[in-house]
Tab-separated table of C-alpha atoms in Angstrom:
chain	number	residue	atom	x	y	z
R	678	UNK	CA	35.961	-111.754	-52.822
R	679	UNK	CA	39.216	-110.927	-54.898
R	680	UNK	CA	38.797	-109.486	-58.240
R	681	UNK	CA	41.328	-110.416	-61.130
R	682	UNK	CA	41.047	-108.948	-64.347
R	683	UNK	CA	41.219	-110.943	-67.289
R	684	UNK	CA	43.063	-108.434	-68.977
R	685	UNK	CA	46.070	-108.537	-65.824
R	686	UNK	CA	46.422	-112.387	-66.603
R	687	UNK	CA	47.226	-111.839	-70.278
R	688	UNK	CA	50.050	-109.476	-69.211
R	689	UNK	CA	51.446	-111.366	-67.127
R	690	UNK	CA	51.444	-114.336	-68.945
R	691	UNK	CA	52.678	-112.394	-72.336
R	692	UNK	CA	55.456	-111.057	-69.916
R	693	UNK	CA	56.879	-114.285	-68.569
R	694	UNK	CA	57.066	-115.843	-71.836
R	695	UNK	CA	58.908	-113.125	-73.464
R	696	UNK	CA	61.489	-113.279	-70.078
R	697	UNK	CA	61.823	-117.010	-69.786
R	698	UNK	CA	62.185	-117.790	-73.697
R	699	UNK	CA	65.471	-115.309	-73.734
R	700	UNK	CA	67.120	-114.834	-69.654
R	701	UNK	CA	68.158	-118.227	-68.134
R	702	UNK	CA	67.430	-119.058	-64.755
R	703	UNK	CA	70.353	-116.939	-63.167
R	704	UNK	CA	70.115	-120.018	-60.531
R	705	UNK	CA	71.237	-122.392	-63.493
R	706	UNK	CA	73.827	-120.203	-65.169
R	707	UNK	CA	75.516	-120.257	-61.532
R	708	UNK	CA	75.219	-123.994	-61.377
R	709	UNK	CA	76.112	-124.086	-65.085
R	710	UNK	CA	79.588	-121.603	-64.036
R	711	UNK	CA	80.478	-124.526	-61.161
R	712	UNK	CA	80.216	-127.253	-63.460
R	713	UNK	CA	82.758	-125.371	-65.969
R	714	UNK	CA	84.881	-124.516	-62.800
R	715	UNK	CA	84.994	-128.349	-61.728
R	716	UNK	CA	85.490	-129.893	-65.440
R	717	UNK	CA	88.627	-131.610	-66.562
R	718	UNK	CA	87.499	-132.718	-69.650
R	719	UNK	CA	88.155	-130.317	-72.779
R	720	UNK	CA	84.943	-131.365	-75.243
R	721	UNK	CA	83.087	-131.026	-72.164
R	722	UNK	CA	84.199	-128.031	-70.606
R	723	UNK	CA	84.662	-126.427	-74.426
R	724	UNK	CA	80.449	-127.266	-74.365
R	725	UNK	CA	79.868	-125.839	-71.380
R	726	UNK	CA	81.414	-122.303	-72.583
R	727	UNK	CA	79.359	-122.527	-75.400
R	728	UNK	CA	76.227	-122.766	-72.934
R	729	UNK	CA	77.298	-119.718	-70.846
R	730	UNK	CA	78.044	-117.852	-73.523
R	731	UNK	CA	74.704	-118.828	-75.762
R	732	UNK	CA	72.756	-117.532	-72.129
R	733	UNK	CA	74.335	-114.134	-72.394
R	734	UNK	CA	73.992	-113.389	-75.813
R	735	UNK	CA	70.444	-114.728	-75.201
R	736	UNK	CA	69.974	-111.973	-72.844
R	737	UNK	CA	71.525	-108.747	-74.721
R	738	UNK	CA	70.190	-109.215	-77.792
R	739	UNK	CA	66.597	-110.642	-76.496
R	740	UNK	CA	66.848	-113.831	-78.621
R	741	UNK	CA	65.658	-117.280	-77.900
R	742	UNK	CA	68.226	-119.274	-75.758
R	743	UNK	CA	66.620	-122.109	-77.816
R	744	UNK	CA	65.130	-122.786	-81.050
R	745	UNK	CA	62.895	-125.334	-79.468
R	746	UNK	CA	60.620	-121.984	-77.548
R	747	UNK	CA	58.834	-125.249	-76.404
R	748	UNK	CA	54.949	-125.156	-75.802
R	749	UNK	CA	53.688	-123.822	-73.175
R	750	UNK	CA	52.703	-125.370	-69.244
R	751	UNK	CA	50.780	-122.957	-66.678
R	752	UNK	CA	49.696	-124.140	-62.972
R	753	UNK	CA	46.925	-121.684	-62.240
R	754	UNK	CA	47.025	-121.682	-57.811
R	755	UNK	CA	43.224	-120.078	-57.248
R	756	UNK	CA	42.288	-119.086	-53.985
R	757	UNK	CA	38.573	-120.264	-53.685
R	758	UNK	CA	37.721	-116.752	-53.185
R	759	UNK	CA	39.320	-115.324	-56.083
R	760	UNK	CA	36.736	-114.058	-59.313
R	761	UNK	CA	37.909	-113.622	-62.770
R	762	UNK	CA	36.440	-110.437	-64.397
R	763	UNK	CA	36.716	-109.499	-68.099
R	764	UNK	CA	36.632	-112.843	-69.613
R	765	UNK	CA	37.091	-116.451	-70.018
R	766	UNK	CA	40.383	-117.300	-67.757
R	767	UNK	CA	42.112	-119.809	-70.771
R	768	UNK	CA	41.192	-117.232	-73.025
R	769	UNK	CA	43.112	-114.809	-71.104
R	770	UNK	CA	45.966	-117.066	-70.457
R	771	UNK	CA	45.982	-118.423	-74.327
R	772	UNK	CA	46.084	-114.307	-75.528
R	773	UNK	CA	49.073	-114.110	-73.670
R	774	UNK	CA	51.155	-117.066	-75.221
R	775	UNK	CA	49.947	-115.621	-78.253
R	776	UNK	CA	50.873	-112.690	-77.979
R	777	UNK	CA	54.489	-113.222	-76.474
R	778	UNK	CA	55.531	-115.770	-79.211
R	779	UNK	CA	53.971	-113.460	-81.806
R	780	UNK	CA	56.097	-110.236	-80.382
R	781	UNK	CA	59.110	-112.573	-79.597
R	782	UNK	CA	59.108	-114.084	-82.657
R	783	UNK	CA	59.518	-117.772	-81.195
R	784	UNK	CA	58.884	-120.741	-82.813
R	785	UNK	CA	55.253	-121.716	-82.931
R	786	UNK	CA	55.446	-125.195	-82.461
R	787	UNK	CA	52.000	-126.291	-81.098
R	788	UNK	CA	49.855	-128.033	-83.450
R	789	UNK	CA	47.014	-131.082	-83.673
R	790	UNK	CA	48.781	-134.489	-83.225
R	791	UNK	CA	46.570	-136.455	-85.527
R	792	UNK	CA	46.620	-133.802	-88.645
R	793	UNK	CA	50.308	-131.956	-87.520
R	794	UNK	CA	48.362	-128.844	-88.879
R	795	UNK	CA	50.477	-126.171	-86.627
R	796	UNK	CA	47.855	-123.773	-84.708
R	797	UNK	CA	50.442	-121.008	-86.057
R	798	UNK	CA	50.485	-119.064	-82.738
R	799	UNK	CA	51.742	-121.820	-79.919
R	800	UNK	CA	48.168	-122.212	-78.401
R	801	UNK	CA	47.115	-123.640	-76.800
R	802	UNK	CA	48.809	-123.770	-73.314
R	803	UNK	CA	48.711	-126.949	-71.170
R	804	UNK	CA	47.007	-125.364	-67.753
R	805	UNK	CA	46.702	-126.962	-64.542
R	806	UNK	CA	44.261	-125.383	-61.638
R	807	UNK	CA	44.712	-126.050	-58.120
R	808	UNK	CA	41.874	-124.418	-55.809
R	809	UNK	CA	43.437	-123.423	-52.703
R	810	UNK	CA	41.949	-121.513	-49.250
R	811	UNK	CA	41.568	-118.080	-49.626
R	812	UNK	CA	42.316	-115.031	-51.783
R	813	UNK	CA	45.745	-116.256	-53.499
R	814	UNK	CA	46.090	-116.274	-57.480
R	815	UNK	CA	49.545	-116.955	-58.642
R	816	UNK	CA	49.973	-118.090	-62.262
R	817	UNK	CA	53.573	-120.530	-62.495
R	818	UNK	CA	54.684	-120.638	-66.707
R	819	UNK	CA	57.123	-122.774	-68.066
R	820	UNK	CA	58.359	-123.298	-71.962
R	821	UNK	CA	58.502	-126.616	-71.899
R	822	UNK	CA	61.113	-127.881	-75.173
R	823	UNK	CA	60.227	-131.246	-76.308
R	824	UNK	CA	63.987	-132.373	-76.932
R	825	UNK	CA	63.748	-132.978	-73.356
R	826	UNK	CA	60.288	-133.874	-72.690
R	827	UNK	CA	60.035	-136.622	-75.280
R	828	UNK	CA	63.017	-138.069	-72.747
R	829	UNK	CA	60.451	-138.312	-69.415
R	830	UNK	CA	58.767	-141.802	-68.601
R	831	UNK	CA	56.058	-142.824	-66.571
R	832	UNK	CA	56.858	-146.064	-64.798
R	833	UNK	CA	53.943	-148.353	-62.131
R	834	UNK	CA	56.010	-149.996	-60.002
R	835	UNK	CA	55.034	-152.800	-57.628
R	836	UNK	CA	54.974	-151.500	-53.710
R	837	UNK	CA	57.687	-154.369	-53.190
R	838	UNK	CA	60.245	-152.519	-55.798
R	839	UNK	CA	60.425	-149.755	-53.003
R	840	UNK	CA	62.523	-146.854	-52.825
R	841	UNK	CA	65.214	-148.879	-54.584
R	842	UNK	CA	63.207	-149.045	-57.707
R	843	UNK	CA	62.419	-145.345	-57.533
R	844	UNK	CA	65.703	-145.286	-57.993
R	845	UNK	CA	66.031	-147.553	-60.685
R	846	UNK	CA	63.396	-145.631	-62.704
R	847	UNK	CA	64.869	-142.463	-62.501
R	848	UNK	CA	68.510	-143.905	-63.326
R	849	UNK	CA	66.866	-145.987	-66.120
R	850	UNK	CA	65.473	-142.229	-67.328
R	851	UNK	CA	68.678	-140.235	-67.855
R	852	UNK	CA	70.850	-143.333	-68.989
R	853	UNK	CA	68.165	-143.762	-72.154
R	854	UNK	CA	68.053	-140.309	-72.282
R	855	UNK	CA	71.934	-139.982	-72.489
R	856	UNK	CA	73.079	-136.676	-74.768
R	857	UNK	CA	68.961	-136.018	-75.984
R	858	UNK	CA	67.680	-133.793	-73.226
R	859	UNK	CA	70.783	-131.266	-73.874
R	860	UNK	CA	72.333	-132.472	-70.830
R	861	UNK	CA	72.994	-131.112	-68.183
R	862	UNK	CA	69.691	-131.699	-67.235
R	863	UNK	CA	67.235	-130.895	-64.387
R	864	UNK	CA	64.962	-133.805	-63.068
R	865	UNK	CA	61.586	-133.732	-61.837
R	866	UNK	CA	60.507	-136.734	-60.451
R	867	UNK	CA	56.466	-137.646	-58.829
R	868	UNK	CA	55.852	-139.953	-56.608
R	869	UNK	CA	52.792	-141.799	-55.315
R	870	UNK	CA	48.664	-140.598	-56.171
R	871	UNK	CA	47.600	-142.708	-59.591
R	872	UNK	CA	48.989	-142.552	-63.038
R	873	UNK	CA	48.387	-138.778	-63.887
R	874	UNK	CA	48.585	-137.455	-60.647
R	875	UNK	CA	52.658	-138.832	-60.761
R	876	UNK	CA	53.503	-136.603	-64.214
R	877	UNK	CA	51.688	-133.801	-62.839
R	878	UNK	CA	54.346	-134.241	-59.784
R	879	UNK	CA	56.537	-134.624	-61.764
R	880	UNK	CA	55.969	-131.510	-64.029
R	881	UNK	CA	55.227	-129.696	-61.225
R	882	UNK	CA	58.504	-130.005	-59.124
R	883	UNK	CA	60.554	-128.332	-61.663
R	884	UNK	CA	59.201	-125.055	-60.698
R	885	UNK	CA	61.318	-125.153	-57.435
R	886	UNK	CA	64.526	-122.923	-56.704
R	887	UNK	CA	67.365	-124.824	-58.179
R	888	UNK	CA	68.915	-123.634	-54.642
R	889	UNK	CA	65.992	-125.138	-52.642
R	890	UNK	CA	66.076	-128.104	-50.023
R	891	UNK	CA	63.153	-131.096	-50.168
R	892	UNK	CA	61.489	-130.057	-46.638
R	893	UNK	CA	60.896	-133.934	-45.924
R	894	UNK	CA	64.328	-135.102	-44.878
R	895	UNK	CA	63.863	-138.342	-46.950
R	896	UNK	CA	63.105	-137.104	-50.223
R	897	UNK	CA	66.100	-134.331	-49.745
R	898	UNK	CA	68.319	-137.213	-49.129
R	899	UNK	CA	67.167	-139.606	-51.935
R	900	UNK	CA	67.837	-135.788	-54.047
R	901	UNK	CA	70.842	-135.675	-53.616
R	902	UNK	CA	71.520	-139.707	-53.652
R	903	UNK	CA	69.859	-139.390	-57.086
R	904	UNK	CA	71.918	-136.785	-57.965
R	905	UNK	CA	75.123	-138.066	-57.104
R	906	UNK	CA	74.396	-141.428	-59.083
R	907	UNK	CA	73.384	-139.209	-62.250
R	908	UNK	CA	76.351	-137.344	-62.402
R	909	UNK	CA	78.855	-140.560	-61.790
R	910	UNK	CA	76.889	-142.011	-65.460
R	911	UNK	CA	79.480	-139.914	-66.665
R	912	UNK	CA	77.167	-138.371	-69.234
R	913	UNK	CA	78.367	-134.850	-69.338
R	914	UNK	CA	77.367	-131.594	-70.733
R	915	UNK	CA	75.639	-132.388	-74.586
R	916	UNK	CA	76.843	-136.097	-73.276
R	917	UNK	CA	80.543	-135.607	-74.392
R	918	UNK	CA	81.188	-137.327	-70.664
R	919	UNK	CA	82.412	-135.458	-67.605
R	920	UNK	CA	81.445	-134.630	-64.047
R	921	UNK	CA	77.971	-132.956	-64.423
R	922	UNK	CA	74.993	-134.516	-66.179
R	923	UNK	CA	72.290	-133.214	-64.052
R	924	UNK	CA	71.989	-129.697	-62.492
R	925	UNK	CA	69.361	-131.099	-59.636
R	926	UNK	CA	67.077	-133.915	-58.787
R	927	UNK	CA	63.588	-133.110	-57.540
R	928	UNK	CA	61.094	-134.733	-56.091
R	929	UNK	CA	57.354	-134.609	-54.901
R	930	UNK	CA	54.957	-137.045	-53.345
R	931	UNK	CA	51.337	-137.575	-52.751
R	932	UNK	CA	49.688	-140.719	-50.790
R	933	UNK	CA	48.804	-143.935	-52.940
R	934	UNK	CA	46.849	-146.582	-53.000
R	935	UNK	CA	48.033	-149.693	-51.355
R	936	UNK	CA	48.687	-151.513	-54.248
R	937	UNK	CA	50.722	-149.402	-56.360
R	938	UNK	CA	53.905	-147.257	-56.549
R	939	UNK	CA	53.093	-144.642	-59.699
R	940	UNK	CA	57.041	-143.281	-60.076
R	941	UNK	CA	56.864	-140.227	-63.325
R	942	UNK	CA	60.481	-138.413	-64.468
R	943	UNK	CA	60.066	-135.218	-66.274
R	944	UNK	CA	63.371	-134.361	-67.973
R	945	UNK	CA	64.512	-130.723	-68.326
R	946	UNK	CA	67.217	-129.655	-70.588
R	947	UNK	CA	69.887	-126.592	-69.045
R	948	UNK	CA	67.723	-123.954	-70.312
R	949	UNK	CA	65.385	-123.570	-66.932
R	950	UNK	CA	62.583	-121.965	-68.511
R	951	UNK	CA	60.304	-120.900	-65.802
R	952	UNK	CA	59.003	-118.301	-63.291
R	953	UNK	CA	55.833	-117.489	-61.341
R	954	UNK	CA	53.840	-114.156	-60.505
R	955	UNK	CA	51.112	-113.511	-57.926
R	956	UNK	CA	48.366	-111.088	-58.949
């Protein structure tokens, strides 16, 4: 049996919010750099400096690379012989949000959607557990900004629509979306299980490498199909048109039942705000 102290998952929550709120993804700034590199358009390009730049004063001076902080998403990977010791494990997590966006001083935007009475300290987290074989316990954070997430959809499409109207739904997405998101975006995109089990997919492919390849050949080449079609919408960086609108296309899949095709599109704006830890 693996002990983790209650105590270890507030720190290392606090200490991934207070890195991903204020460093970009260096993966993105490089992606960010090519699209700059390859621009012809002035607005466009003119937008993308500003984004570059923005990310490195970010950095030195340990300010928010957005005003939206975002609220925050955790996927909690437990090995089924893990124990938490020292307290309640949301508890823990929800001290360290707290504490991050109190230290940071980032925008508490959480609050109850009936009353919009702000909780004042960006609590609490959306958390996601996945009980896994063994002795593993890796915590996966992301500040999710809602310029971008009020952007994703949820489609259930009919098993005859087919990959084709996958790829309709996620086309359909970022042209509605257009300059909202703070293009250029990143696009996570679930397919298959039941209604919920789709956004979580969806949500949940974000956290890969913007450098990463889909390890099933299909969905890597529908990637980069859907990618390709994104970027010829001729959207552009903060959609003032160009060559890049999205960064990267992502998807993840899960078996369904025979009647159904669940398709979910999370949007992410530039500002990849995520990273992972094992304890």
């Amino acid at each position: 049996m693996k002990i983790v102290l209650s105590q270890d998952i507030t720190s290392a929550i606090k200490k991934m919010c207070m890195e991903i709120c204020v460093c970009l993804d260096q993966k993105a700034l490089a992606k960010l750099k090519h699209a700059r590199e390859i621009e012809d358009s002035q607005a466009t390009a003119f937008a993308l400096d500003i984004m570059i730049k923005n990310a490195d004063i970010a950095k030195k001076t340990s300010s928010p690379l957005c005003q939206d902080t975002g609220m925050v998403v955790v996927f909690v990977d437990m090995g089924q012989d893990v124990r938490i010791k020292g307290g309640y494990i949301e508890d823990a997590i929800n001290q360290g949000v707290k504490e991050a966006y109190q230290e940071g001083y980032f925008r508490k935007s959480v609050l109850d959607p009936i009353s919009r009475e702000n909780t004042w300290d960006n609590t609490p987290a959306v958390i996601h557990y996945n009980i896994i074989k063994g002795s593993e316990f890796c915590l996966s954070v992301m500040a999710k900004g809602f310029g971008s997430e009020n952007m994703s959809r949820l489609f259930m499409l009919t098993p005859s629509e087919g990959i084709e109207g996958i790829k309709k739904a996620v086309i359909e997405t970022i042209k509605d979306a257009n300059a909202k998101p703070c293009p250029p975006v990143v696009v996570g995109v679930g397919v298959g299980g039941t209604m919920e089990k789709a956004a979580l997919l969806s949500k949940k492919a974000l956290f890969r490498g913007l450098d990463s390849k889909n390890e099933d050949p299909i969905l890597n080449d529908l990637e980069e199909q859907l990618l390709e079609e994104i970027n010829l919408l001729g959207i552009g960086a903060q959609g003032l048109g160009g060559k890049t609108t999205a960064l990267k296309v992502f998807i993840e899949k899960y078996p369904t039942h025979i009647a159904g095709l669940p398709v979910a599109v999370t949007v992410q704006c530039h500002a990849v705000r995520h990273n992972s830890i094992t304890l």
